């Protein structure tokens, strides 16, 4: 049976070129980069080379790049780091109702410790309003955290404008940009953010490695969230994941090199998928912004069918999709993102996320368009919705 992987927003396969770059650092060049002897110096040089390259590719300075274990840790590092720094007087966080759990649950944890938080509403396309942000900022606001690209619906938030609003009131700005890299250009100077989270496994790098960008002038706002060593300029203790870091930089470099060509190619495939569904079926609705979106992600609601039933039926045909974000896909709660966008529960329960990637072809899309419409018709014919 044909296998079609359409869940690239959940994770991607590590590219062979990335694996090749990593391999020497697993067996031969195994030294601890903190060691002073030559084994340590070799791996330290590899880490610093990776740091330089990553910084250059996103408009940062090398000393502003902190390697972490992924997007979740990078989000925690900033939110908790600001929290620990202001622990005595506490303070206020602003985020949105459509963030990934890595932000939402970390802010909720800070609330349990006595901090306060505002969760901004979004419009029907998942866009955050700069005016709403302006009104929500208080004298005790410590941080604004707003994601760059939504992982469930693909909407691109106006980060540069939102960061400016926060800065007008002297408040630091963090963006979770995990879903943006490899899909749209990201330059931290142009965005004007203080902190940014990224993750290697979303752009064909290894799992368990990410970056937290910390603007040089904003480092003083953070306390370390881990203790146990002076690694990463004292902000993130723990032996560095050298093969992961080398793989991260390689994957990032390859993704940037292919950005424009892949953007155009995947947009064509996504349009083909969307138009094909609409030609074959009634009651297919796009969730997310119609234009301010990454092209590789299509979140569609199929009227009168449960997303989970579609997902399981497609899985039996070799097609991998998601019925929400990967982290909530085992829960039967409707997506918090679609609910925040004002979708009713029926529509929120009937959504499927198709996320395309570099290995998808026109033949894959033709296969999906052949297989999926009859499944939807059959599920509708037995649906109690
Ligand atoms: C927007 C967003 N933030 C954070 C994460 C978590 O990243 P990681 O898996 O590297 O911890 C994800 C992963 O799905 C994500 O989509």
Coordinates of C-alpha atoms and ligand atoms in Angstrom, one line a residue:
X1 CA 0.0 0.0 0.0
X2 CA 1.2 3.5 -0.7
X3 CA 2.4 5.5 2.3
X4 CA 1.7 9.2 2.3
X5 CA 3.0 11.2 5.3
X6 CA 1.0 14.4 5.7
X7 CA 1.9 15.2 9.3
X8 CA 5.0 17.3 8.9
X9 CA 3.8 19.9 11.5
X10 CA 4.1 17.1 14.1
X11 CA 7.6 16.0 13.0
X12 CA 9.8 15.4 10.0
X13 CA 12.3 12.7 9.1
X14 CA 15.9 13.6 9.7
X15 CA 17.6 14.2 6.3
X16 CA 20.4 11.8 5.2
X17 CA 22.7 14.8 4.8
X18 CA 22.0 15.8 8.3
X19 CA 22.7 12.3 9.6
X20 CA 26.0 12.2 7.7
X21 CA 27.0 15.5 9.4
X22 CA 26.1 14.2 12.8
X23 CA 27.6 10.7 12.6
X24 CA 31.3 11.6 13.4
X25 CA 30.1 13.3 16.6
X26 CA 28.4 10.1 17.9
X27 CA 31.3 7.7 17.7
X28 CA 34.6 9.3 16.9
X29 CA 34.4 12.9 18.1
X30 CA 32.7 12.1 21.4
X31 CA 34.5 14.6 23.6
X32 CA 32.7 16.8 26.1
X33 CA 32.9 20.3 24.6
X34 CA 33.6 21.6 28.2
X35 CA 36.7 19.5 28.5
X36 CA 40.0 21.3 28.0
X37 CA 41.9 18.5 26.2
X38 CA 41.9 18.0 22.5
X39 CA 38.8 15.8 22.4
X40 CA 36.9 18.6 24.1
X41 CA 38.4 21.2 21.9
X42 CA 37.3 19.4 18.7
X43 CA 33.7 19.1 19.7
X44 CA 33.7 22.7 21.1
X45 CA 34.8 23.9 17.8
X46 CA 32.0 22.0 16.1
X47 CA 29.4 23.6 18.5
X48 CA 30.8 27.1 17.9
X49 CA 30.8 26.6 14.2
X50 CA 27.1 25.5 14.4
X51 CA 26.3 28.5 16.6
X52 CA 27.9 30.9 14.1
X53 CA 26.0 29.4 11.2
X54 CA 22.6 29.4 13.0
X55 CA 23.1 33.0 14.1
X56 CA 24.0 34.1 10.6
X57 CA 21.0 32.4 9.1
X58 CA 18.5 34.1 11.4
X59 CA 20.1 37.6 11.6
X60 CA 21.4 37.1 15.2
X61 CA 24.8 37.3 16.9
X62 CA 26.5 34.0 17.8
X63 CA 26.3 34.8 21.6
X64 CA 22.5 35.2 21.3
X65 CA 22.0 31.6 20.3
X66 CA 21.4 29.1 23.2
X67 CA 21.1 25.4 22.4
X68 CA 18.3 23.6 24.2
X69 CA 16.5 20.3 24.0
X70 CA 13.8 21.8 21.7
X71 CA 10.9 24.2 21.4
X72 CA 9.2 23.2 24.7
X73 CA 12.4 23.9 26.7
X74 CA 13.1 27.2 24.8
X75 CA 9.6 28.4 25.7
X76 CA 10.0 27.3 29.4
X77 CA 13.5 28.9 29.5
X78 CA 12.1 32.4 28.7
X79 CA 8.8 32.3 30.6
X80 CA 10.2 30.8 33.8
X81 CA 13.5 32.7 33.4
X82 CA 11.6 36.0 33.6
X83 CA 9.4 34.6 36.3
X84 CA 12.3 33.5 38.5
X85 CA 14.0 36.9 38.0
X86 CA 10.8 38.7 39.3
X87 CA 9.8 36.1 41.8
X88 CA 9.7 38.4 44.8
X89 CA 7.3 40.9 43.4
X90 CA 5.6 38.6 40.9
X91 CA 4.0 40.2 37.8
X92 CA 1.8 39.8 34.8
X93 CA 2.2 37.7 31.6
X94 CA 0.4 38.2 28.3
X95 CA -0.1 35.4 25.8
X96 CA -2.9 34.2 23.5
X97 CA -5.6 31.6 23.6
X98 CA -4.2 29.8 20.6
X99 CA -0.6 29.1 21.8
X100 CA 1.0 25.7 21.9
X101 CA 0.8 23.9 25.3
X102 CA 4.5 24.6 25.8
X103 CA 3.5 28.2 26.3
X104 CA 0.0 27.9 27.7
X105 CA 0.8 25.4 30.4
X106 CA 4.0 27.2 31.4
X107 CA 2.1 30.4 31.9
X108 CA -0.6 28.6 33.7
X109 CA 2.1 27.1 36.0
X110 CA 3.4 30.6 36.7
X111 CA -0.2 31.6 37.7
X112 CA -0.2 28.9 40.3
X113 CA 2.9 30.5 41.8
X114 CA 1.2 33.8 42.2
X115 CA 1.8 35.5 38.9
X116 CA -1.1 36.8 36.8
X117 CA -1.9 36.3 33.1
X118 CA -4.0 37.6 30.3
X119 CA -4.9 35.2 27.4
X120 CA -5.7 37.4 24.4
X121 CA -8.6 36.5 22.1
X122 CA -8.1 35.9 18.4
X123 CA -10.4 36.7 15.5
X124 CA -12.1 34.0 13.3
X125 CA -8.8 33.5 11.4
X126 CA -6.7 33.1 14.5
X127 CA -5.1 36.6 14.2
X128 CA -4.2 38.5 17.4
X129 CA -5.1 42.3 17.3
X130 CA -2.3 44.7 18.2
X131 CA -5.0 47.0 19.8
X132 CA -6.0 44.2 22.1
X133 CA -2.4 43.7 23.1
X134 CA -2.0 47.5 23.7
X135 CA -5.0 47.5 26.0
X136 CA -3.9 44.4 27.9
X137 CA -0.4 45.7 28.9
X138 CA -0.2 46.8 32.5
X139 CA 2.5 48.5 34.6
X140 CA 3.5 45.1 36.0
X141 CA 3.5 43.2 32.7
X142 CA 6.8 41.2 32.5
X143 CA 6.5 39.5 29.1
X144 CA 4.3 39.2 26.0
X145 CA 4.5 35.7 24.4
X146 CA 2.8 35.3 21.0
X147 CA 3.5 32.5 18.5
X148 CA 4.7 33.3 15.0
X149 CA 2.9 30.6 13.1
X150 CA 0.0 28.6 14.6
X151 CA 0.7 24.9 14.7
X152 CA -2.9 23.8 14.1
X153 CA -4.1 26.2 11.5
X154 CA -1.0 27.8 10.0
X155 CA -1.9 31.5 10.5
X156 CA 1.0 33.9 10.5
X157 CA 0.8 36.5 13.3
X158 CA 2.0 40.1 12.7
X159 CA 5.0 39.6 15.1
X160 CA 7.0 42.7 14.2
X161 CA 4.0 44.9 14.8
X162 CA 3.1 43.1 18.1
X163 CA 6.7 43.3 19.4
X164 CA 6.6 47.1 18.7
X165 CA 3.5 47.5 20.7
X166 CA 5.1 45.6 23.7
X167 CA 8.3 47.7 23.4
X168 CA 6.4 51.0 23.3
X169 CA 5.5 50.2 26.9
X170 CA 9.0 48.8 27.7
X171 CA 7.8 45.1 27.9
X172 CA 9.9 42.2 26.6
X173 CA 8.5 40.1 23.7
X174 CA 8.9 36.4 23.1
X175 CA 7.7 34.4 20.1
X176 CA 7.4 30.7 19.7
X177 CA 8.6 30.4 16.1
X178 CA 8.8 26.6 16.0
X179 CA 6.4 26.3 13.1
X180 CA 7.9 29.2 11.1
X181 CA 11.4 28.0 10.3
X182 CA 11.8 26.3 7.0
X183 CA 8.5 27.7 5.9
X184 CA 8.8 31.5 5.9
X185 CA 11.8 33.8 6.2
X186 CA 12.7 34.6 9.9
X187 CA 15.1 37.4 10.8
X188 CA 15.2 38.3 14.4
X189 CA 16.4 41.8 13.8
X190 CA 13.6 42.6 11.4
X191 CA 11.1 41.1 13.9
X192 CA 12.6 43.1 16.8
X193 CA 11.8 40.3 19.3
X194 CA 13.8 39.8 22.6
X195 CA 13.3 36.0 22.7
X196 CA 12.4 33.3 20.2
X197 CA 12.0 29.5 20.3
X198 CA 12.9 27.1 17.5
X199 CA 13.0 23.3 17.2
X200 CA 15.2 21.1 14.9
X201 CA 12.8 18.3 14.3
X202 CA 10.3 20.5 12.4
X203 CA 12.7 21.1 9.6
X204 CA 14.3 17.7 9.0
X205 CA 16.8 18.0 11.8
X206 CA 17.1 15.6 14.7
X207 CA 14.6 15.4 17.6
X208 CA 15.5 16.7 21.0
X209 CA 17.5 19.8 20.0
X210 CA 16.4 23.4 19.6
X211 CA 17.5 27.0 20.0
X212 CA 16.4 29.8 22.3
X213 CA 17.4 33.1 20.8
X214 CA 18.0 35.7 23.5
X215 CA 18.8 39.2 22.4
X216 CA 22.1 40.4 23.9
X217 CA 20.5 43.3 25.7
X218 CA 17.7 41.2 27.1
X219 CA 19.8 38.4 28.7
X220 CA 19.7 40.3 31.9
X221 CA 15.9 39.8 32.1
X222 CA 16.3 36.0 32.6
X223 CA 17.4 33.8 35.4
X224 CA 18.6 30.3 34.4
X225 CA 15.9 27.6 34.5
X226 CA 18.3 24.8 35.0
X227 CA 21.3 24.7 37.3
X228 CA 24.4 22.4 37.4
X229 CA 27.1 24.1 35.3
X230 CA 28.1 27.2 33.4
X231 CA 27.2 25.8 30.0
X232 CA 25.6 28.2 27.5
X233 CA 26.9 31.3 29.1
X234 CA 25.4 30.3 32.5
X235 CA 21.8 30.3 31.2
X236 CA 21.3 26.6 30.4
X237 CA 23.2 24.0 32.5
X238 CA 23.8 20.6 31.0
X239 CA 26.3 18.8 28.7
X240 CA 25.7 19.9 25.2
X241 CA 24.1 17.5 22.7
X242 CA 26.9 17.9 20.1
X243 CA 25.6 15.6 17.4
X244 CA 22.2 17.2 17.7
X245 CA 23.6 20.7 17.5
X246 CA 25.7 19.8 14.4
X247 CA 22.6 18.2 12.8
X248 CA 20.4 21.2 13.8
X249 CA 22.7 23.6 12.0
X250 CA 23.0 21.4 8.9
X251 CA 19.2 21.0 8.7
X252 CA 18.7 24.7 9.1
X253 CA 21.2 25.6 6.4
X254 CA 19.5 23.1 4.0
X255 CA 16.0 24.4 4.8
X256 CA 17.0 28.0 4.2
X257 CA 18.6 27.1 0.9
X258 CA 15.4 25.5 -0.3
X259 CA 12.9 27.9 1.3
X260 CA 11.6 29.7 -1.8
X261 CA 11.5 26.6 -4.1
X262 CA 9.8 24.5 -1.4
X263 CA 7.4 27.3 -0.6
X264 CA 6.2 27.5 -4.2
X265 CA 6.1 23.7 -4.7
X266 CA 4.2 23.0 -1.5
X267 CA 1.8 25.8 -2.2
X268 CA 0.9 24.2 -5.5
X269 CA 0.4 20.8 -3.9
X270 CA -1.8 22.3 -1.1
X271 CA -3.9 24.2 -3.6
X272 CA -4.3 21.0 -5.6
X273 CA -5.5 19.2 -2.4
X274 CA -7.9 21.9 -1.3
X275 CA -9.4 22.4 -4.8
X276 CA -9.6 18.6 -5.3
X277 CA -11.6 18.2 -2.0
X278 CA -13.9 21.0 -2.9
X279 CA -14.6 19.6 -6.4
X280 CA -15.3 16.2 -4.9
X281 CA -17.2 17.0 -1.8
X282 CA -19.6 19.5 -0.2
X283 CA -19.1 21.0 3.2
X284 CA -15.3 21.4 3.3
X285 CA -14.2 24.5 5.2
X286 CA -10.7 25.9 5.6
X287 CA -9.7 26.8 9.2
X288 CA -7.1 29.6 9.6
X289 CA -6.3 32.7 7.6
X290 CA -7.1 32.5 3.9
X291 CA -3.9 34.3 2.9
X292 CA -1.6 35.1 5.9
X293 CA -0.7 31.4 6.3
X294 CA 2.1 29.0 5.6
X295 CA 1.3 27.1 2.5
X296 CA 2.2 23.7 3.7
X297 CA -0.5 23.4 6.3
X298 CA -4.2 22.9 5.5
X299 CA -6.6 22.5 8.4
X300 CA -10.0 21.5 7.0
X301 CA -13.3 20.7 8.6
X302 CA -15.5 18.1 6.9
X303 CA -19.1 18.7 7.9
X304 CA -20.8 16.0 9.8
X305 CA -17.8 13.7 10.3
X306 CA -15.6 13.3 13.3
X307 CA -11.9 14.1 12.7
X308 CA -10.8 11.0 14.7
X309 CA -12.9 8.7 12.4
X310 CA -11.3 10.3 9.4
X311 CA -7.9 10.0 10.8
X312 CA -8.2 6.3 11.6
X313 CA -9.8 5.5 8.3
X314 CA -7.0 7.3 6.4
X315 CA -4.4 5.5 8.6
X316 CA -5.8 2.2 7.3
X317 CA -5.1 3.5 3.7
X318 CA -1.5 4.5 4.6
X319 CA -2.2 8.2 4.9
X320 CA -0.9 9.9 8.1
X321 CA -2.7 13.1 9.1
X322 CA -3.5 14.7 12.4
X323 CA -6.9 15.7 13.9
X324 CA -5.4 18.6 15.9
X325 CA -1.9 19.2 17.3
X326 CA 0.1 16.1 17.9
X327 CA 0.1 16.8 21.6
X328 CA -3.7 16.9 21.9
X329 CA -4.5 14.3 19.3
X330 CA -5.0 11.7 22.0
X331 CA -7.6 13.8 23.7
X332 CA -11.2 14.0 22.7
X333 CA -11.5 17.7 23.7
X334 CA -12.1 19.9 20.7
X335 CA -9.1 21.9 19.6
X336 CA -8.6 25.0 21.9
X337 CA -7.4 26.9 18.8
X338 CA -10.6 26.3 16.8
X339 CA -12.8 27.1 19.8
X340 CA -10.8 30.4 20.3
X341 CA -11.4 31.2 16.7
X342 CA -15.2 30.9 17.4
X343 CA -15.8 27.6 15.6
X344 CA -18.7 25.7 17.1
X345 CA -17.9 22.3 18.7
X346 CA -19.2 20.3 15.7
X347 CA -16.9 22.1 13.3
X348 CA -14.0 21.9 15.8
X349 CA -14.5 18.2 16.1
X350 CA -14.6 17.6 12.4
X351 CA -11.2 19.0 11.5
X352 CA -8.2 17.3 10.0
X353 CA -4.7 18.9 9.7
X354 CA -2.9 18.0 6.5
X355 CA 0.7 19.2 6.7
X356 CA 2.9 18.8 3.6
X357 CA 6.6 18.4 3.4
X358 CA 9.6 18.2 1.1
X359 CA 9.1 14.5 0.2
X360 CA 5.4 14.9 -0.9
X361 CA 4.7 14.6 -4.6
X362 CA 1.8 15.2 -7.0
X363 CA 1.3 11.5 -7.0
X364 CA 0.7 11.6 -3.2
X365 CA -1.9 14.2 -3.6
X366 CA -3.6 12.3 -6.4
X367 CA -3.7 9.2 -4.2
X368 CA -5.2 11.2 -1.3
X369 CA -7.8 12.8 -3.6
X370 CA -8.7 9.3 -4.9
X371 CA -9.0 7.7 -1.4
X372 CA -10.4 10.4 0.9
X373 CA -13.7 11.6 -0.7
X374 CA -15.3 8.1 -0.7
X375 CA -14.2 7.7 2.9
X376 CA -15.9 11.0 3.9
X377 CA -19.1 10.0 2.0
X378 CA -19.2 6.7 3.7
X379 CA -18.6 8.2 7.2
X380 CA -21.2 10.8 6.5
X381 CA -23.8 8.2 5.5
X382 CA -23.4 6.6 9.0
X383 CA -22.8 9.7 11.0
X384 CA -24.9 10.6 14.0
X385 CA -23.7 14.3 13.8
Ligands
LIG1 C1 4.2 25.9 18.0 C2 5.0 24.8 18.8 N1 5.7 25.1 19.9 C3 6.4 24.2 20.5 C4 6.5 22.9 20.1 C5 7.3 21.9 20.9 O1 8.5 21.7 20.3 P1 9.4 20.5 20.7 O2 8.7 19.3 20.2 O3 10.7 20.7 20.1 O4 9.5 20.5 22.2 C6 5.7 22.5 19.0 C7 5.7 21.1 18.6 O5 4.7 20.6 18.0 C8 5.0 23.5 18.3 O6 4.3 23.2 17.2

